[in-house]
PDB file of C-alpha atoms in Angstrom:
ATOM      1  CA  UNK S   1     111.994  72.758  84.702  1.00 46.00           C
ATOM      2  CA  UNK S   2     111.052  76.543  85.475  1.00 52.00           C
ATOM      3  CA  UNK S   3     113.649  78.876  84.886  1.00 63.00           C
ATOM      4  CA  UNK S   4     116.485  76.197  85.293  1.00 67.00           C
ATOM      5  CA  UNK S   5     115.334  74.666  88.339  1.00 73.00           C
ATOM      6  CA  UNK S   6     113.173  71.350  88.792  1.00 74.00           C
ATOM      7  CA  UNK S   7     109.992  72.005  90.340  1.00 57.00           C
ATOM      8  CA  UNK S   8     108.794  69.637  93.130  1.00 55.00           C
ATOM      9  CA  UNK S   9     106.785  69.018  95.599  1.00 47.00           C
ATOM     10  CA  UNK S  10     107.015  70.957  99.282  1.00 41.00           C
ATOM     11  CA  UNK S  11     103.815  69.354 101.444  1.00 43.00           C
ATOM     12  CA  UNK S  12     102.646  65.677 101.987  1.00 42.00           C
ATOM     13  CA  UNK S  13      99.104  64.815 100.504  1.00 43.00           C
ATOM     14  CA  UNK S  14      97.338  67.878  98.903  1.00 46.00           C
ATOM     15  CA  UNK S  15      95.747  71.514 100.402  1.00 52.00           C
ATOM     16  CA  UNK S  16      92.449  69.381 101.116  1.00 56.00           C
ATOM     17  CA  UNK S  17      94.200  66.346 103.083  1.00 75.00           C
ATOM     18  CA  UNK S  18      96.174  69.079 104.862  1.00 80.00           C
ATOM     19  CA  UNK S  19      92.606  70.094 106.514  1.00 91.00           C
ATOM     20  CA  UNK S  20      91.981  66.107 107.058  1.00 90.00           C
ATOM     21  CA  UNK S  21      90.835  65.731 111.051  1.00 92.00           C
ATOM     22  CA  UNK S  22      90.688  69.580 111.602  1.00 95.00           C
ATOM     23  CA  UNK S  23      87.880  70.721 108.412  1.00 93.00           C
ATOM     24  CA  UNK S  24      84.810  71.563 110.550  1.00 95.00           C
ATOM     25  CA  UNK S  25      86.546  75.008 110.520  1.00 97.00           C
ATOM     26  CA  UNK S  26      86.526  74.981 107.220  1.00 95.00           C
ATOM     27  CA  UNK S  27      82.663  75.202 108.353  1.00 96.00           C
ATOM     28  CA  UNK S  28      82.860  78.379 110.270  1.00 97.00           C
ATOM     29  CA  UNK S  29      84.963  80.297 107.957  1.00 97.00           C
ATOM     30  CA  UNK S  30      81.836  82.112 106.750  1.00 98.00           C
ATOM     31  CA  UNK S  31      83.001  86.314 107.562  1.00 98.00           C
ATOM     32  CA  UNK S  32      86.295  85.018 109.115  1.00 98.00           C
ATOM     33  CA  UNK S  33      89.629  85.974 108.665  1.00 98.00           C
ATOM     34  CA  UNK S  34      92.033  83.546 108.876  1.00 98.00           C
ATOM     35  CA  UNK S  35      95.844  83.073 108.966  1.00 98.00           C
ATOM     36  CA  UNK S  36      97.888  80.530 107.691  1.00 98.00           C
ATOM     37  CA  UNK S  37     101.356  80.107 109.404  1.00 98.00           C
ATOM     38  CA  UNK S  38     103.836  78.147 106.894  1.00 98.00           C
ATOM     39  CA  UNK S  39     101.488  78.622 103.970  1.00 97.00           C
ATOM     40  CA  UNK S  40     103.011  77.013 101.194  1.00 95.00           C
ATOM     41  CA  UNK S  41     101.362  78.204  98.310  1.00 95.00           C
ATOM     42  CA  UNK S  42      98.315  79.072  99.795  1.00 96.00           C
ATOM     43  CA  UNK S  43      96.185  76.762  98.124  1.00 94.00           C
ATOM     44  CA  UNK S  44      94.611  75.853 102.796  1.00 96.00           C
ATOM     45  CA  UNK S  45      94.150  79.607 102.774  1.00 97.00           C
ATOM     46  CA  UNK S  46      92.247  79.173  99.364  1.00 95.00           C
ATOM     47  CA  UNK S  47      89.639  76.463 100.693  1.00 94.00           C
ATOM     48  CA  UNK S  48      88.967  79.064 103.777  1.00 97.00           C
ATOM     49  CA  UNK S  49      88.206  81.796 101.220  1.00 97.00           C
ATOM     50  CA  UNK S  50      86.164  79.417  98.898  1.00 94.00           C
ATOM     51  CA  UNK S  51      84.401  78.501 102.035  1.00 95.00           C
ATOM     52  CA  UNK S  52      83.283  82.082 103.091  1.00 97.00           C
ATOM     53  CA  UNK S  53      86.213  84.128 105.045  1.00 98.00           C
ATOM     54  CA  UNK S  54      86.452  87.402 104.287  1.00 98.00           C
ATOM     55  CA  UNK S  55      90.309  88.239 104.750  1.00 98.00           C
ATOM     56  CA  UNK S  56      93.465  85.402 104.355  1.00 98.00           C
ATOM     57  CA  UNK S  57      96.515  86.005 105.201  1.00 98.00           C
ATOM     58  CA  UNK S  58     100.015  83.867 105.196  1.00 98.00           C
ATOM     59  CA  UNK S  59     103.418  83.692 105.692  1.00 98.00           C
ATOM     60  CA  UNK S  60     106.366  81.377 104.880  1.00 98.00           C
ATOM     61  CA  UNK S  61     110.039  81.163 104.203  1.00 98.00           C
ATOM     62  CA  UNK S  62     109.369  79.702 100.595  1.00 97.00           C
ATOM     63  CA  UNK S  63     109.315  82.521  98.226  1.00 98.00           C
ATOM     64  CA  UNK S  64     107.856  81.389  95.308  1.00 97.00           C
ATOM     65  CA  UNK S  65     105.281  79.847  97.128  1.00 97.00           C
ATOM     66  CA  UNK S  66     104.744  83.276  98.378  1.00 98.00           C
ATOM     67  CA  UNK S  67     104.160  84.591  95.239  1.00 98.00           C
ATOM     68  CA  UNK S  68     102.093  81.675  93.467  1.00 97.00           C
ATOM     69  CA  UNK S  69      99.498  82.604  96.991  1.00 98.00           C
ATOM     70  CA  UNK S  70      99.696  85.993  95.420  1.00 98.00           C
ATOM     71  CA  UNK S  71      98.738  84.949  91.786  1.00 97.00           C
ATOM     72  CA  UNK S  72      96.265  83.142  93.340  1.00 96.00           C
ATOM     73  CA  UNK S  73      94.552  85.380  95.096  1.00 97.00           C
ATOM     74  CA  UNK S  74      94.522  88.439  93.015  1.00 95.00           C
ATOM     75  CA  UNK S  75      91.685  87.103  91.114  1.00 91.00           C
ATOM     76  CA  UNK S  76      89.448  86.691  94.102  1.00 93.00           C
ATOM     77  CA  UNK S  77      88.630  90.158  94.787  1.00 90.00           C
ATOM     78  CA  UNK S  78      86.022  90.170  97.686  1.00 94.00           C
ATOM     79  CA  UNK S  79      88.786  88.435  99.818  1.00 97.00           C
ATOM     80  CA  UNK S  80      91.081  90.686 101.652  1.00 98.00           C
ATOM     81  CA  UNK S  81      94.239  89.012 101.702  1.00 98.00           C
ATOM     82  CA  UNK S  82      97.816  89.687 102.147  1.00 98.00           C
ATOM     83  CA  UNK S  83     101.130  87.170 101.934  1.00 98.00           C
ATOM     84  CA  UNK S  84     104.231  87.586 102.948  1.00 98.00           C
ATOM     85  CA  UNK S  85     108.271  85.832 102.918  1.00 98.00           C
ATOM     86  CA  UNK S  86     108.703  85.397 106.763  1.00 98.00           C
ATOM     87  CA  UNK S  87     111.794  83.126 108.338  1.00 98.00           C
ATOM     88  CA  UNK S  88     109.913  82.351 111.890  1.00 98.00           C
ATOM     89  CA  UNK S  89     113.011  81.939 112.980  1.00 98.00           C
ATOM     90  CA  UNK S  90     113.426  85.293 113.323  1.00 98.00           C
ATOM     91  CA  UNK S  91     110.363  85.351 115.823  1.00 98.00           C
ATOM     92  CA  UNK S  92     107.973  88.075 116.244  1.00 98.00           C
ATOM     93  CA  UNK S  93     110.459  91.086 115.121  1.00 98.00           C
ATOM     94  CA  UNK S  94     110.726  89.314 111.787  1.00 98.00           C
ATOM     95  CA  UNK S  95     106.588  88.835 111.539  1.00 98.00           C
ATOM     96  CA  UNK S  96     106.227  92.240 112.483  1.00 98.00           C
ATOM     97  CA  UNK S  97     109.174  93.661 109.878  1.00 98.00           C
ATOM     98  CA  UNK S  98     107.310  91.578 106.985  1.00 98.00           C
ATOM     99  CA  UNK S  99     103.569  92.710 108.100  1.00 98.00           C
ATOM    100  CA  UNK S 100     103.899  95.989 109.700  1.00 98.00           C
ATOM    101  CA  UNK S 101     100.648  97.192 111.802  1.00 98.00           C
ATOM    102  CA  UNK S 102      99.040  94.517 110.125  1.00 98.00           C
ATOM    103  CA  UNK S 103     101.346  91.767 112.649  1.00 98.00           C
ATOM    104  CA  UNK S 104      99.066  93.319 115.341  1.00 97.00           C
ATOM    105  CA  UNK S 105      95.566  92.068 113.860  1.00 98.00           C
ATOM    106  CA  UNK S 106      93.409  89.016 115.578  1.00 98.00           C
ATOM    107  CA  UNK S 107      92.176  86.424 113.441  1.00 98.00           C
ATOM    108  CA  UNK S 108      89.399  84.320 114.268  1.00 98.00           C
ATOM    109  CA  UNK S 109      91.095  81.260 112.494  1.00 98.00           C
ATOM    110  CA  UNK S 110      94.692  80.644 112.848  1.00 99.00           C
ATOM    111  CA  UNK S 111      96.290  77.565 111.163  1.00 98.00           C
ATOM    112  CA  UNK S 112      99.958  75.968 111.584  1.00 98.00           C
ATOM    113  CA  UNK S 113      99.841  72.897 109.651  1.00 96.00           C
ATOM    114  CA  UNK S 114     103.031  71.124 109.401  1.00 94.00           C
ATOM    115  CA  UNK S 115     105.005  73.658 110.411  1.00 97.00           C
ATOM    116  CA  UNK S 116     105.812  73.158 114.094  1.00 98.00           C
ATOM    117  CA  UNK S 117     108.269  70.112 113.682  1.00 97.00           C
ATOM    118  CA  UNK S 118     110.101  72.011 111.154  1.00 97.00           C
ATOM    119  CA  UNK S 119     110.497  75.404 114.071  1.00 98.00           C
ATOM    120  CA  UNK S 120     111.637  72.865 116.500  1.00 98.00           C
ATOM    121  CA  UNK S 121     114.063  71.304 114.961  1.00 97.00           C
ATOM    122  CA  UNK S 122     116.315  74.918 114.141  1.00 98.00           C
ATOM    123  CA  UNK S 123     114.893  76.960 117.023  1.00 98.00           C
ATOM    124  CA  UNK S 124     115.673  76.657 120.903  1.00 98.00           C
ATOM    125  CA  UNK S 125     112.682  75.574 122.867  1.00 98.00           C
ATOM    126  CA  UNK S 126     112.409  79.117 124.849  1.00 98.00           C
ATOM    127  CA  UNK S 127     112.365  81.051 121.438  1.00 98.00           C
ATOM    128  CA  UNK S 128     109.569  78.555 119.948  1.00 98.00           C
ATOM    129  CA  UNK S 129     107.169  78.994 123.288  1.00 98.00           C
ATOM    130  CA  UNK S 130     107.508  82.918 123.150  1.00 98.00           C
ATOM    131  CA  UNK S 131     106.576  82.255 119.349  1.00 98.00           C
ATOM    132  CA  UNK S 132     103.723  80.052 119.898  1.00 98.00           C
ATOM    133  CA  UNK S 133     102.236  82.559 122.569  1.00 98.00           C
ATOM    134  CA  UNK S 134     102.436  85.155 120.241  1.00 98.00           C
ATOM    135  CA  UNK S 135     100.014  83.148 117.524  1.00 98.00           C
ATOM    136  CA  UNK S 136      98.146  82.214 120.240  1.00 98.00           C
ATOM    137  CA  UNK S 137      97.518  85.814 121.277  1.00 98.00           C
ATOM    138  CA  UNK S 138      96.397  86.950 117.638  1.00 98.00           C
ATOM    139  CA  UNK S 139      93.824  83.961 118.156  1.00 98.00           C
ATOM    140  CA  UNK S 140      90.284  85.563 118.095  1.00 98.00           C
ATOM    141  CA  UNK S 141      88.390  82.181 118.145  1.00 98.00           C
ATOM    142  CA  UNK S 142      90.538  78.591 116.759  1.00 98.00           C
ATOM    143  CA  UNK S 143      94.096  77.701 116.770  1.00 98.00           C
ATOM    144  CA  UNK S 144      94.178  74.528 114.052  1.00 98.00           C
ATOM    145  CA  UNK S 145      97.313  72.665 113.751  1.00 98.00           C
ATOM    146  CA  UNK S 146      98.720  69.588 112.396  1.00 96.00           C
ATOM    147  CA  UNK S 147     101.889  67.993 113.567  1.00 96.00           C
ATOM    148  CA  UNK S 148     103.589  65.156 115.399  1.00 96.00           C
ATOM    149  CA  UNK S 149     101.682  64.122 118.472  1.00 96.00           C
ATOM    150  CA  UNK S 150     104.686  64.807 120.735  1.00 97.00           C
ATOM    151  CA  UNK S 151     104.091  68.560 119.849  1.00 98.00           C
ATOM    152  CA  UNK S 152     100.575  68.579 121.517  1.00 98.00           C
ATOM    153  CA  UNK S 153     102.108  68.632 125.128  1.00 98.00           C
ATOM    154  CA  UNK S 154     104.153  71.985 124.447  1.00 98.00           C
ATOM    155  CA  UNK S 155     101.450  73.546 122.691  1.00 98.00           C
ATOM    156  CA  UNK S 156      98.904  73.090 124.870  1.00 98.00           C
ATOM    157  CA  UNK S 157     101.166  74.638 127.485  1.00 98.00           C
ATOM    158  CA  UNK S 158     101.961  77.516 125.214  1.00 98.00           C
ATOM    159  CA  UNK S 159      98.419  78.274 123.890  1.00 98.00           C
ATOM    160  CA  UNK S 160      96.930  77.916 127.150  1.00 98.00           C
ATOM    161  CA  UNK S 161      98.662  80.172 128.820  1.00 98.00           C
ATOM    162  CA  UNK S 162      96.969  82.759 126.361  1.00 98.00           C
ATOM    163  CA  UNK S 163      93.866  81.723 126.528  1.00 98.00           C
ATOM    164  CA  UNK S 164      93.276  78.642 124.434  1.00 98.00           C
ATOM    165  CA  UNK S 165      91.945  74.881 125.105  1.00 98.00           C
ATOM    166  CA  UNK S 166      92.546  72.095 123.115  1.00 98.00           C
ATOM    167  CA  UNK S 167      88.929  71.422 122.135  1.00 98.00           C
ATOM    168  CA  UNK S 168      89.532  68.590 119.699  1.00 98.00           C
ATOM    169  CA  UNK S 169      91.975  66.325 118.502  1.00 98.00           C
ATOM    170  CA  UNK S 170      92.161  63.877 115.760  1.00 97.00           C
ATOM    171  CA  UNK S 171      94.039  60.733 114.960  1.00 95.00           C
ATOM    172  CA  UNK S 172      92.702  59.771 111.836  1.00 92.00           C
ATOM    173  CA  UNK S 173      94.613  60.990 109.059  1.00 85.00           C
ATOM    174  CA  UNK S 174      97.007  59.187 107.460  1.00 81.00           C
ATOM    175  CA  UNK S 175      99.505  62.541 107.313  1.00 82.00           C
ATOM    176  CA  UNK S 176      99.627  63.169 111.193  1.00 91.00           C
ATOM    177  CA  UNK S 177      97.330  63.871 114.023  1.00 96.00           C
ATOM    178  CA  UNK S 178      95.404  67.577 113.855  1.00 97.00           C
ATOM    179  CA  UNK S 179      94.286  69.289 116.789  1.00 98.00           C
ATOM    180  CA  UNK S 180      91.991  72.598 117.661  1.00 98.00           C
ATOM    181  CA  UNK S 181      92.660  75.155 120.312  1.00 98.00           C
ATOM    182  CA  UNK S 182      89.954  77.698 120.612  1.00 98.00           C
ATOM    183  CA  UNK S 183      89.496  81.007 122.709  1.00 98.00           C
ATOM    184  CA  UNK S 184      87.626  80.132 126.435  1.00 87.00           C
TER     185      UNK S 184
END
């Protein structure tokens, strides 16, 4: 117990498995700057800075996990990074109230891993597409994603329309299936 409160676990597998079926980006994170949409604790965003990118930045609804990302990254000083409390819910408005100008900036890698499922489930259909378009826009070069393989449909409806084709997909991870989008 941390201040009164059991601590437990809030992602299936660990950061690494996360990345199972979708880590050749890991591969071309080299000068990258990547974004990591329900980022947990940050620990995805951590293997893309370990691996090379240059600036990391998150967002989720899960406070403390917002500020253990912090923590984490304030030691690793050649990585630009930034992490922020966002409820996606609250659709672009709310990403651009937490980020500021910064809501505006591409990123080559964007990553969405497990979140989707949870969006769809509290958010109307027409309010997750106009939210998945605008990820999709701030895509400079790979949309990664890990979900349910219902999802897959939608999205590739969503991130095709700006600009995006699913370029991979992958089946064999024991979590769920992982797919890549990237910029045509």
């Amino acid at each position: 117990k941390e201040g009164g409160a059991p601590l437990m676990r809030r992602v299936q597998g660990y950061h690494d498995l996360r990345l199972d079926g979708i880590g050749d980006l890991l591969h071309r994170a080299r000068g990258a700057s990547v974004l990591d949409i329900g980022c947990n604790r940050g620990l995805a965003g951590f293997e893309f800075a370990y691996n090379g990118a240059e600036r990391v930045m998150g967002m989720d609804n899960y406070e403390d996990g917002i500020v253990c990302a912090r923590h984490v990254f304030c030691d690793l000083r050649s990585v630009k990074h930034r992490f922020e409390v966002v409820d996606l819910t609250g659709g672009e408005e709310a990403i651009r109230k937490a980020f500021g100008k910064d809501a505006d900036l591409k990123h080559d890698i964007v990553l969405m891993l497990a979140t989707y499922h949870k969006l769809k489930r509290i958010m109307p259909s027409s309010a997750l597409s106009k939210l998945m378009k605008f990820f999709g826009s701030k895509t400079a070069r790979y949309f990664g994603w890990r979900g349910y393989e219902d999802e897959i449909k939608a999205l590739d409806a969503d991130l095709g329309s700006v600009g995006l084709r699913r370029i991979h997909t992958s089946m064999i991870s024991d979590i769920q299936p992982a797919a890549i989008w990237a910029r045509q």
